[in-house]
Short mmCIF file of C-alpha atoms in Angstrom, two decimals:
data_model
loop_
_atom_site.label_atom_id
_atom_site.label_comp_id
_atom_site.label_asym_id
_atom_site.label_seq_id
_atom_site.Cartn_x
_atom_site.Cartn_y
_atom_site.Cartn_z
CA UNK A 1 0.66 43.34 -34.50
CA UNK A 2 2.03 39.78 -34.61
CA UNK A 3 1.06 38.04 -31.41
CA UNK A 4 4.74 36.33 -31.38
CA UNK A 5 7.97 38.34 -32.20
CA UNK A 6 10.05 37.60 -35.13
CA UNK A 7 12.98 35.44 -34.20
CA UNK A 8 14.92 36.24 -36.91
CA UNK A 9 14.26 39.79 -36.50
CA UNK A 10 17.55 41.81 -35.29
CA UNK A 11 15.35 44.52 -34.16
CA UNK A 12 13.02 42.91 -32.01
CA UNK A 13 12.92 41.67 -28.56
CA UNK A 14 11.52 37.95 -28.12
CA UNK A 15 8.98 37.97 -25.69
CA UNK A 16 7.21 34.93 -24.13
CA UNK A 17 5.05 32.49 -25.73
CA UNK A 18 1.63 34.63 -25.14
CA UNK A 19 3.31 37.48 -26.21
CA UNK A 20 2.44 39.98 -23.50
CA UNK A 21 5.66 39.44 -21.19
CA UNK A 22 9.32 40.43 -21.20
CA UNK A 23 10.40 37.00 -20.45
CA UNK A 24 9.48 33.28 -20.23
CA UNK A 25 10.14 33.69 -16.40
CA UNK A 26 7.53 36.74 -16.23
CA UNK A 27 4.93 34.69 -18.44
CA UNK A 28 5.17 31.68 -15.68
CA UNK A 29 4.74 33.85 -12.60
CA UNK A 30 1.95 35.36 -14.02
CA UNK A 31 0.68 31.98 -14.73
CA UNK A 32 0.79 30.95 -11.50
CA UNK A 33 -0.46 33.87 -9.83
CA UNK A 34 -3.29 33.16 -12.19
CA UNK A 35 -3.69 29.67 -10.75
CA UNK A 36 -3.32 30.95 -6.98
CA UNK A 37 -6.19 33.71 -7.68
CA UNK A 38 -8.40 31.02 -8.93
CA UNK A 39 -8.03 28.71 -6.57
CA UNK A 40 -8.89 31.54 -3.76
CA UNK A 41 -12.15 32.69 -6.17
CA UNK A 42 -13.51 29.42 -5.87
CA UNK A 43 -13.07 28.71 -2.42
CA UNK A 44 -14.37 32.04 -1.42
CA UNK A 45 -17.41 31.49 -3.50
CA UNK A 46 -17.94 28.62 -1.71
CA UNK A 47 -17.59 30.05 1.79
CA UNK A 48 -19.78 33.42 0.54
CA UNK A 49 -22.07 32.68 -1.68
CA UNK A 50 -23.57 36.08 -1.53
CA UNK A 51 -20.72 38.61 -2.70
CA UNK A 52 -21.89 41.64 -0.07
CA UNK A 53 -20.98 38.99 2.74
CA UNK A 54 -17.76 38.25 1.46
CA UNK A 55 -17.05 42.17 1.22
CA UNK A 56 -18.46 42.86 4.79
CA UNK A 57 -16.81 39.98 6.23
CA UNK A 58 -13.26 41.18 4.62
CA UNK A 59 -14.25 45.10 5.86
CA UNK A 60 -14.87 43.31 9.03
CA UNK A 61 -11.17 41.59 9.36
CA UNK A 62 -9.27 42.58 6.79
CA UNK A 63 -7.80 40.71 4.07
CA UNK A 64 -4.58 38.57 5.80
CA UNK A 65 -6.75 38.04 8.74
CA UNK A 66 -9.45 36.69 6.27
CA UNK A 67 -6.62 34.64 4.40
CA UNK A 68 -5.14 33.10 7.88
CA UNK A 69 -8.52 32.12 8.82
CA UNK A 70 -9.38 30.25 5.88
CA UNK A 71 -6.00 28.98 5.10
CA UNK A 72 -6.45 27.28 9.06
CA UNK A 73 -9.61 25.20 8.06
CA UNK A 74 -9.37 25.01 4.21
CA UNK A 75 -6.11 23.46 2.68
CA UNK A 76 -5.12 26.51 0.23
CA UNK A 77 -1.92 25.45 -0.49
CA UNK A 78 -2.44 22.22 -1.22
CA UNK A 79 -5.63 23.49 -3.16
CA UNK A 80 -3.38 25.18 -5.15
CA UNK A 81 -0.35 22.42 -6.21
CA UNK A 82 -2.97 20.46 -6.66
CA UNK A 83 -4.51 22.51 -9.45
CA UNK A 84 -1.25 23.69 -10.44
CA UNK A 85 -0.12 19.71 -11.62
CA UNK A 86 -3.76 19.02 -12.72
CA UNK A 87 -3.14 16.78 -15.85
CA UNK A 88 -4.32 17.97 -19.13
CA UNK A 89 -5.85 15.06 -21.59
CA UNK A 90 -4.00 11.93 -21.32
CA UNK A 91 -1.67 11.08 -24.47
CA UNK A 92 -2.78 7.47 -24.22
CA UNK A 93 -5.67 5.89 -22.15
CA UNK A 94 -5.31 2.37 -22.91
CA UNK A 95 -2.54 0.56 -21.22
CA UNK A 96 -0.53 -2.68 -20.66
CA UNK A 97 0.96 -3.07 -17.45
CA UNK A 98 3.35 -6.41 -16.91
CA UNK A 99 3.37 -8.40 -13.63
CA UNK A 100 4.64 -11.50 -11.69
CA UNK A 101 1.94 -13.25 -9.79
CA UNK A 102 3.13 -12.14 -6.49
CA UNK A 103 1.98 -10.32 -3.70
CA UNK A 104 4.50 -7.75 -4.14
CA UNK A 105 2.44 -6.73 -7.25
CA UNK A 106 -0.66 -5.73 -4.91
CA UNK A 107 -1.49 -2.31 -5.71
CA UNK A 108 -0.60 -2.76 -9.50
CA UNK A 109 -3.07 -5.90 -9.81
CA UNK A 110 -5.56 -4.34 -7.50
CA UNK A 111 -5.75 -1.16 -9.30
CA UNK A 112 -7.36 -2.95 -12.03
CA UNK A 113 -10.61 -5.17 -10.17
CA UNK A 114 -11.01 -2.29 -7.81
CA UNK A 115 -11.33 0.73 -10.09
CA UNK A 116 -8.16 2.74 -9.01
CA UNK A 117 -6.68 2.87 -13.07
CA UNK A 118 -10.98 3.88 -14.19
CA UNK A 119 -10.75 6.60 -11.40
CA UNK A 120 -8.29 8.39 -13.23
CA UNK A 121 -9.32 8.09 -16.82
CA UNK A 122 -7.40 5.10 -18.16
CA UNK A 123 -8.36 1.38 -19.56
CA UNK A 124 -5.13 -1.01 -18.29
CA UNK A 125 -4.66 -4.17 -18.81
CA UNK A 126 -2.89 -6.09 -16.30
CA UNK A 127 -0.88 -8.86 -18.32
CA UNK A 128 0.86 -11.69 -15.81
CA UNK A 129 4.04 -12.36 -16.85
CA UNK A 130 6.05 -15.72 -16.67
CA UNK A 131 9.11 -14.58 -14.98
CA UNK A 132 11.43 -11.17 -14.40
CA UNK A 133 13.52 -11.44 -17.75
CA UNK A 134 10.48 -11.22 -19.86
CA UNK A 135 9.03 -8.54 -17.99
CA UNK A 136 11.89 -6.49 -18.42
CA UNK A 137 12.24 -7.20 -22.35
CA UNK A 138 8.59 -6.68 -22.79
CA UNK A 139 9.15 -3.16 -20.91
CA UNK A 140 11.89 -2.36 -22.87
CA UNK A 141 10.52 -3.50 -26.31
CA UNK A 142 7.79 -1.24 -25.66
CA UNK A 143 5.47 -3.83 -25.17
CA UNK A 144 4.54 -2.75 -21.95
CA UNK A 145 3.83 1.05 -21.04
CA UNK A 146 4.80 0.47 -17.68
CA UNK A 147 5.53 -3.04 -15.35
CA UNK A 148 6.17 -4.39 -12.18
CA UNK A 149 9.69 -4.77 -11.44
CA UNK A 150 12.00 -5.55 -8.97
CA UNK A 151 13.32 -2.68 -6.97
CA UNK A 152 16.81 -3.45 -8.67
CA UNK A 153 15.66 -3.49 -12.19
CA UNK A 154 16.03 0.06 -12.85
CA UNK A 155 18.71 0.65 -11.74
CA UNK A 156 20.58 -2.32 -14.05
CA UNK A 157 18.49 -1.23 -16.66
CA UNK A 158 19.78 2.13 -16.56
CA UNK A 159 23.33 1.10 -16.28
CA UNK A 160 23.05 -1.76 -18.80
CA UNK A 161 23.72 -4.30 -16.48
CA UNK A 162 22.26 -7.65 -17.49
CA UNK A 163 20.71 -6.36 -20.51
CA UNK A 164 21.68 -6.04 -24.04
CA UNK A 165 21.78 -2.24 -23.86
CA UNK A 166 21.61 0.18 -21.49
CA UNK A 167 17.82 2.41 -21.27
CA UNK A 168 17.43 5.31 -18.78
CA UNK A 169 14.68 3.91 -16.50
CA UNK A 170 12.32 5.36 -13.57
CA UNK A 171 10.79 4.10 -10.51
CA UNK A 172 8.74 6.34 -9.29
CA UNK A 173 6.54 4.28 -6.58
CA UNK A 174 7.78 1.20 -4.14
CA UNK A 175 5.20 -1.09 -4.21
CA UNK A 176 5.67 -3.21 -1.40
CA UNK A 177 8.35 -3.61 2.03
CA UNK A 178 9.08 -6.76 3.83
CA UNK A 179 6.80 -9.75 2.41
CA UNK A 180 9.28 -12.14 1.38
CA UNK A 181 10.89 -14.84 3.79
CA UNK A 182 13.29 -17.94 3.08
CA UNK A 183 11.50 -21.05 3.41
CA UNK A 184 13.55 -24.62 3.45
CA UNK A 185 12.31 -27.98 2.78
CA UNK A 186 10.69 -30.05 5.07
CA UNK A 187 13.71 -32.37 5.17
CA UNK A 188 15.88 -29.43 6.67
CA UNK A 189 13.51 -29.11 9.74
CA UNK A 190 16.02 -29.85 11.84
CA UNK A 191 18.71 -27.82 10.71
CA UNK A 192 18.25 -24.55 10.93
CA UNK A 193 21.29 -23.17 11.62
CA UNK A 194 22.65 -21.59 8.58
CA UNK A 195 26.34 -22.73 9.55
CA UNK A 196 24.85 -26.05 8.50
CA UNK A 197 24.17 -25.05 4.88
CA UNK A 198 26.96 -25.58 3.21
CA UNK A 199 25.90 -27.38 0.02
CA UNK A 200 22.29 -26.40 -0.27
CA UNK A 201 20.64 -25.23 -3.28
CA UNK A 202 19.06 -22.26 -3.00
CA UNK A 203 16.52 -20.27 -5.85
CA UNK A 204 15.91 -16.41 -5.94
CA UNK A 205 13.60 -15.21 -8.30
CA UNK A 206 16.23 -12.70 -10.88
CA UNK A 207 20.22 -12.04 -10.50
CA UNK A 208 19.08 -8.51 -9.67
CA UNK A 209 16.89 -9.12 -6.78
CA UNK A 210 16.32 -7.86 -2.99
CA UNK A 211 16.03 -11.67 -2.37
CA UNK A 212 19.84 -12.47 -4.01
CA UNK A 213 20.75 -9.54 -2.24
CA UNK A 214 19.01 -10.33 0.84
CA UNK A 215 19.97 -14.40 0.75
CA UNK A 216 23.93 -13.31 0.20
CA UNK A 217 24.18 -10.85 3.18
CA UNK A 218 22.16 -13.27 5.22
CA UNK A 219 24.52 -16.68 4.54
CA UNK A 220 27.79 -14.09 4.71
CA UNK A 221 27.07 -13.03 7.92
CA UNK A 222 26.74 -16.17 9.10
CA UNK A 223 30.34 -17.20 8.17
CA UNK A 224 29.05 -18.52 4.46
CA UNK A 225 30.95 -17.60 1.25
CA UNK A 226 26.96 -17.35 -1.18
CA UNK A 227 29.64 -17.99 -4.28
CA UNK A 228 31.26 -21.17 -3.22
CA UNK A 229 29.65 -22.83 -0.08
CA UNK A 230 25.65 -23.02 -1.23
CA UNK A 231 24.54 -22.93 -4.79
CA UNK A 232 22.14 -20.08 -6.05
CA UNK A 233 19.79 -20.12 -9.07
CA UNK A 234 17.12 -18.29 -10.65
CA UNK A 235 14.03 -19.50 -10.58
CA UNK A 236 10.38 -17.77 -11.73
CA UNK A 237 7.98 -17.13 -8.56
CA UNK A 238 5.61 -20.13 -10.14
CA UNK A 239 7.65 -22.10 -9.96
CA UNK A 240 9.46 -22.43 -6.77
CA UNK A 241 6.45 -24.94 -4.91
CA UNK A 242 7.21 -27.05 -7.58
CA UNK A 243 10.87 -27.34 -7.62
CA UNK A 244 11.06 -27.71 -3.88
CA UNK A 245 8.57 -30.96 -4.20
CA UNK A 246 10.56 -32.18 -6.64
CA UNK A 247 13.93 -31.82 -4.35
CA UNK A 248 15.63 -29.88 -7.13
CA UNK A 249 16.09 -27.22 -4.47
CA UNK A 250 16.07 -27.10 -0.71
CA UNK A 251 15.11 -23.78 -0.02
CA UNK A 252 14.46 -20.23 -1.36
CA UNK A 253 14.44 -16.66 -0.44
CA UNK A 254 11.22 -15.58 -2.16
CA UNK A 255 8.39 -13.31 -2.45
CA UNK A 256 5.08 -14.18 -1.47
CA UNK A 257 2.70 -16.18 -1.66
CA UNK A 258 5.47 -18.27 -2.77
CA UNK A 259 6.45 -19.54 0.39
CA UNK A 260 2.47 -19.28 1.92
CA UNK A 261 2.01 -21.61 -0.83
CA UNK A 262 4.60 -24.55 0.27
CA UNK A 263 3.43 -24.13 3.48
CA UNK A 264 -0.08 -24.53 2.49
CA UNK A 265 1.05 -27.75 -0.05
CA UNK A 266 3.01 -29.43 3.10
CA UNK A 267 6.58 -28.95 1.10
CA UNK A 268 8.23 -26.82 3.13
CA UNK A 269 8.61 -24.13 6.60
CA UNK A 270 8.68 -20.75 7.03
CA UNK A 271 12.72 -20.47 8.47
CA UNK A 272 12.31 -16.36 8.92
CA UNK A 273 10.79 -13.93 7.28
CA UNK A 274 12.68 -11.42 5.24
CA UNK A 275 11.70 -8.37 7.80
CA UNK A 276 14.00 -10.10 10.18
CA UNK A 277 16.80 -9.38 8.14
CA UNK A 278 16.16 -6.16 7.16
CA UNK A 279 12.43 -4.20 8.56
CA UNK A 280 10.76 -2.16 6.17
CA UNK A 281 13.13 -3.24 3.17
CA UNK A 282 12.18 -2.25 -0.33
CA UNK A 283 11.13 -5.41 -2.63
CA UNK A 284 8.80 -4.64 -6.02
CA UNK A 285 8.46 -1.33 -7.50
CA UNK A 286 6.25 0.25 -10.04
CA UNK A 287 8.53 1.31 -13.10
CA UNK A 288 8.19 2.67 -16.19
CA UNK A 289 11.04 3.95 -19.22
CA UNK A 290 12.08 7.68 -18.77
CA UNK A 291 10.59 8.09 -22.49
CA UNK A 292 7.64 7.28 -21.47
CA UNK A 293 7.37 9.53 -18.32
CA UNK A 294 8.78 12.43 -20.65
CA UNK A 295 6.47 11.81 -23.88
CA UNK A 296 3.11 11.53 -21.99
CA UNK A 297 3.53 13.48 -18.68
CA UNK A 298 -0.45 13.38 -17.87
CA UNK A 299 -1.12 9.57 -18.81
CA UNK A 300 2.01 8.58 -16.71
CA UNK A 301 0.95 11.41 -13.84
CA UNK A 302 -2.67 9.41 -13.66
CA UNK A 303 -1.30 5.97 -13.55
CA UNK A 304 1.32 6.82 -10.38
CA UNK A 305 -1.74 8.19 -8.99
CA UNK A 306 -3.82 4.81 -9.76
CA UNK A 307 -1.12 2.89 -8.12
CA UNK A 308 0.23 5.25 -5.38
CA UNK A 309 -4.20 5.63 -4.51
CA UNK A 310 -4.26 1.98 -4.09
CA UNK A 311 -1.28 1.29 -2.71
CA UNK A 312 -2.32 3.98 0.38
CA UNK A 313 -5.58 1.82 0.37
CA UNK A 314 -3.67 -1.65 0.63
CA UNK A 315 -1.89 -0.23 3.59
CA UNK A 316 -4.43 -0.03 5.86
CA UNK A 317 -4.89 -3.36 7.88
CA UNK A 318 -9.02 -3.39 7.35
CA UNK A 319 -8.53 -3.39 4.02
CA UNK A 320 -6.37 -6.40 3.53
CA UNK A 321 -9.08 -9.36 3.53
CA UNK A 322 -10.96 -7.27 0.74
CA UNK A 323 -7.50 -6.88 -1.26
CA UNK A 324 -6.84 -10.81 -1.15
CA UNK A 325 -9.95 -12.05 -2.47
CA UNK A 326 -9.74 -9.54 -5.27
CA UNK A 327 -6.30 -10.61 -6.47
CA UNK A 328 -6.58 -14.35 -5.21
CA UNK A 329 -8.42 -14.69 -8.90
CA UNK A 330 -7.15 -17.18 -11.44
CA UNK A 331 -6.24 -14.43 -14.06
CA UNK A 332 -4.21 -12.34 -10.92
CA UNK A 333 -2.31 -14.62 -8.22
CA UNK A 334 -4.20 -17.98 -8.79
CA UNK A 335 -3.85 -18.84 -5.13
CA UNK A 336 -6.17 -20.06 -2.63
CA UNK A 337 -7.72 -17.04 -0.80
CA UNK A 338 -6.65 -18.42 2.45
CA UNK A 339 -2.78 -18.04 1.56
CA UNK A 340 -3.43 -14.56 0.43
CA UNK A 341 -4.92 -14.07 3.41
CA UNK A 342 -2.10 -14.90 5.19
CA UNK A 343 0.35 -13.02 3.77
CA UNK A 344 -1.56 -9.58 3.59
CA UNK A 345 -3.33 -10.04 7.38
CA UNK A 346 0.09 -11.28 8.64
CA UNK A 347 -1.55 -14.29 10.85
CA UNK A 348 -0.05 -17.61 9.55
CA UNK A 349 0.94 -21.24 9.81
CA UNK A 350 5.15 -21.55 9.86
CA UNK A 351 4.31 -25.48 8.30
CA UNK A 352 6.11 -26.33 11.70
CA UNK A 353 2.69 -26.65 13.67
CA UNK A 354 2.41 -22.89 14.95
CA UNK A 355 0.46 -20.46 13.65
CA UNK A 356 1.73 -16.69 13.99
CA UNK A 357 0.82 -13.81 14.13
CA UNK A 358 3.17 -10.55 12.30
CA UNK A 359 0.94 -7.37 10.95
CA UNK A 360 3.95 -6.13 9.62
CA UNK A 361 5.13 -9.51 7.47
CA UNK A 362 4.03 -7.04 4.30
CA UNK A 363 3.43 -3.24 4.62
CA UNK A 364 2.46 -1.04 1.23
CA UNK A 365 4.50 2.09 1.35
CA UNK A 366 5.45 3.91 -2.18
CA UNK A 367 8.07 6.33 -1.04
CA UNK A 368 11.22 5.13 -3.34
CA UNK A 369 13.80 6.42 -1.45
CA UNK A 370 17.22 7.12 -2.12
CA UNK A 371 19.37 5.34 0.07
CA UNK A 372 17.19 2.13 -0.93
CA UNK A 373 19.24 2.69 -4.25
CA UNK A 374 22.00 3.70 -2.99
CA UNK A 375 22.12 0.83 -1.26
CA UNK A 376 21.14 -1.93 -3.31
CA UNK A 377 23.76 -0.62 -6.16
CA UNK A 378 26.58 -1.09 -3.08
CA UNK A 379 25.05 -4.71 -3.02
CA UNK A 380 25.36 -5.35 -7.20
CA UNK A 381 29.10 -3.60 -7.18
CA UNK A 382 29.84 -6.35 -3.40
CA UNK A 383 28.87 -9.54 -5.63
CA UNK A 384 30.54 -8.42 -9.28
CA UNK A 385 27.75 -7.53 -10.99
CA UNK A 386 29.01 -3.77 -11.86
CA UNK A 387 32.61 -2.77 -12.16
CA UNK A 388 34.71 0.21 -11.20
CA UNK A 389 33.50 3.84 -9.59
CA UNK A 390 29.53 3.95 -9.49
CA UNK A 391 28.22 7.94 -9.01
CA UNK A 392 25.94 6.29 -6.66
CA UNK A 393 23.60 9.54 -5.81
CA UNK A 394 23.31 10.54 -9.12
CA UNK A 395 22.34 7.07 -10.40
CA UNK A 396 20.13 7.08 -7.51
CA UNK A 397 18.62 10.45 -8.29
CA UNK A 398 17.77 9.75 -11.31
CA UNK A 399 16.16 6.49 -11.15
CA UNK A 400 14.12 6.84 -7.41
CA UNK A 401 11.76 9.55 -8.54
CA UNK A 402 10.90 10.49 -5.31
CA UNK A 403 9.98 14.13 -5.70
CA UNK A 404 7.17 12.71 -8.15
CA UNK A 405 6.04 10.37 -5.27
CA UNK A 406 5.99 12.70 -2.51
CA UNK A 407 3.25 14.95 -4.12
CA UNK A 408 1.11 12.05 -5.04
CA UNK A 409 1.36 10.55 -1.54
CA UNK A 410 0.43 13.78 -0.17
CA UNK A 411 -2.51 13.83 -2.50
CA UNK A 412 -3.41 10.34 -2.00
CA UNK A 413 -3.79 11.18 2.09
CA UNK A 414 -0.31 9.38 3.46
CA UNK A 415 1.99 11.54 4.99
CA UNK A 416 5.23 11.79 3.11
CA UNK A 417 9.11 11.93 4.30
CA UNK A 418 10.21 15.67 4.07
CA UNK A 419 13.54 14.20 2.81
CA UNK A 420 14.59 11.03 0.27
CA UNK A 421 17.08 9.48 1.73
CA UNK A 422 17.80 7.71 5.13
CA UNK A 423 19.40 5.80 7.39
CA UNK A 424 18.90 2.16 8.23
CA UNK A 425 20.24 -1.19 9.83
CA UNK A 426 20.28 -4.74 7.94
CA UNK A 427 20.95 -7.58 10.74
CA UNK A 428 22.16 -4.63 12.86
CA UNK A 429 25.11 -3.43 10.55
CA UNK A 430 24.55 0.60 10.20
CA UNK A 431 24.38 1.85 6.34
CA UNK A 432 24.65 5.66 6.23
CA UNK A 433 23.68 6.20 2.08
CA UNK A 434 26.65 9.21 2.21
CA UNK A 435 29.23 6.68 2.97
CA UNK A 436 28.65 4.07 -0.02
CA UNK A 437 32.56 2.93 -0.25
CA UNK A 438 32.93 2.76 3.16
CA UNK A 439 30.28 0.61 3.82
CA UNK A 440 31.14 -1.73 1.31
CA UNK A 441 34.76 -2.15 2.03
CA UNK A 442 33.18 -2.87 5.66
CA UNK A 443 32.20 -6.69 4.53
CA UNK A 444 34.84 -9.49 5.01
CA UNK A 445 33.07 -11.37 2.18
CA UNK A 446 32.88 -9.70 -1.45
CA UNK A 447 33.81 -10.23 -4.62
CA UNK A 448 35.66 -6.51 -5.37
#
């Protein structure tokens, strides 16, 4: 007898793909009841190496007693999902991964000198990248597998905003909150009272941006209209020092070490750092093209895990010093390591004679959540930069994979949210992610 029935057969019954059940449905519970068992088998050969004490000691207790017991010191569960989403053989093991020269980038360009990608099987190459718009057209040529983007990039991508087409787009891993600050000229010393702005120049690194985002909620509430009373331009991370010597600018929101850097060169202060417009905001993000999460499921399972590993690694405190002289390197950040330091240990000088001290300045935490999206699209429809209704959950749903992240934080030892979206304050304004519209029609100054 055929192991598989014929489907063209009017007088037979398809069955499932091994041929011994009903139903597809039947063939994956008895899968997975396969898993389970073997999971158990091998723990309980571990614990009873000799089969008659196994037996005795399950005569002795019986079998739920036995499992409770076990289950209390030995993680079965998680033992089991584990070995459930065990990868097969990756589809591709050598990578390009695009990034900006940024802190931001941490776990990505860490992965790399400290063996997170060869823990899981995979040769990447980390390829700096001049600015945002290349990294995105390299992504989306195909060029790259996967990049570093900023935490708005997918989501334009995927609605075709400020791109030539629109490509459905993932971000399944944050890569870094807080870590950026706005940093003025030395000239502006005395003026830092954003009332007295009007007029300045300001450079973000990309239209879609936390730091445009950021910049324009943080002149509005202070009375100024981003569009019309300050000018804003993009401008590539690199090159920010240099256009503030040069007095083509005279400040910028931007990511570190960026504005480390201009403290370091004498060109410019530290005015506030972006946590104190927003703590714990979402910046950078891991990302990668749906196509390529769909067409190689284990290579992209092993690289989230490379850079969701690492990232739980950069978050602990004792391991930043170790984390800046790795990625302080000419080929990775090309910074002195002492500006690196200060950005990942949080103690620094302002470049206004103080030196302070903020653990929190960056923080590495993957979870993408929802209401991040939610409600950075609020902030691309307030400026103009996307038009009529926006499904706003769905959008976010589909481009914050953070079901995918949750079980690789879990795996990777941090202790993940048990739901993906939540509340939060920017400059003490409330934003409940179920009330999008409302929110948005909340702000005296927008552009819809």
């Amino acid at each position: 007898m055929s192991l598989f029935s014929n489907p063209f057969d009017a007088n037979t019954r398809l069955a499932c793909g091994c041929g011994r059940h009903a139903s597809q449905a039947e063939h994956e519970a008895a899968r997975q009841s396969a898993t389970d068992t073997a999971v158990e088998q091998a723990v309980m050969r571990a614990l009873f190496p000799q089969d008659a004490l196994r037996r005795r000691f399950l005569r002795a207790v019986g079998s739920s007693t036995a499992m409770a017991a076990i289950a209390s010191i030995f993680p079965l569960a998680a033992a089991r999902d584990a070995f459930a989403q065990s990868a097969g053989p990756l589809e591709k093991q050598k990578l390009k991964v695009g990034f900006i020269p940024i802190t931001c980038a941490t776990p990505i360009i860490m992965a790399h000198p400290m063996g997170f990608y060869a823990k899981q099987g995979l040769d990447v190459e980390v390829v700096k990248t001049a600015g945002w718009a290349l990294i995105r057209d390299k992504a989306m040529s195909g060029e790259f597998d996967a990049a570093h983007m900023l935490s708005p990039m997918p989501l334009a991508i995927s609605m075709g905003v400020g791109a030539s087409r629109a490509v459905p787009w993932t971000m399944p891993a944050v890569e870094n909150i807080n870590g950026q600050a706005i940093t003025l000229s030395m000239k502006h010393k005395d003026r830092r009272d954003p009332k007295d702005w009007k007029g300045f120049k300001f450079a973000v690194p990309f239209d879609y941006s936390m730091h445009n985002y950021l910049l324009r909620y943080y002149l509005a509430e202070h009375g100024l209209d981003p569009d019309t009373d300050v000018q804003i331009r993009s401008v590539p991370p690199p090159e920010m020092v240099a256009n503030l010597r040069a007095d083509n600018i005279d400040g910028f929101l931007a990511p570190d070490p960026v504005n480390q850097r201009a403290v370091y060169d004498g060109v410019g202060f530290i005015h506030t750092l972006s946590k104190a417009i927003w703590d714990g905001h979402p910046c950078c993000a891991f990302s990668a093209s749906k196509e390529f999460v769909t067409t190689m499921p284990n290579t992209y399972q092993a690289l989230l895990k490379a850079i969701i590993e690492a990232t739980a690694y950069a978050r602990a405190p004792e391991h930043r010093k170790e984390i800046a002289t790795a990625i302080a390197a000419p080929n990775y950040l090309n910074q002195p390591v002492t500006v690196v330091e200060q950005v990942l240990t949080g103690t620094y000088a302002d470049g206004l004679g103080k030196v302070l001290s903020d653990p929190n300045r960056i923080d590495f935490d993957p979870m993408p959540w929802q209401s991040f999206a939610v409600w950075i699209l609020t902030q691309m429809k307030r400026w103009g930069q996307v038009k009529g209704d926006v499904d706003y959950q769905k959008v976010a749903s589909e481009v914050f994979l953070a079901t995918d992240a949750v079980r690789l934080m879990r795996e990777a030892g941090l202790t993940p949210p048990a739901e993906t979206a939540k509340t939060f304050s920017i400059m003490g304004k409330p934003f409940d992610p179920s009330q999008p519209e409302a929110y948005l029609a909340g702000f005296k100054i927008r552009r819809t």
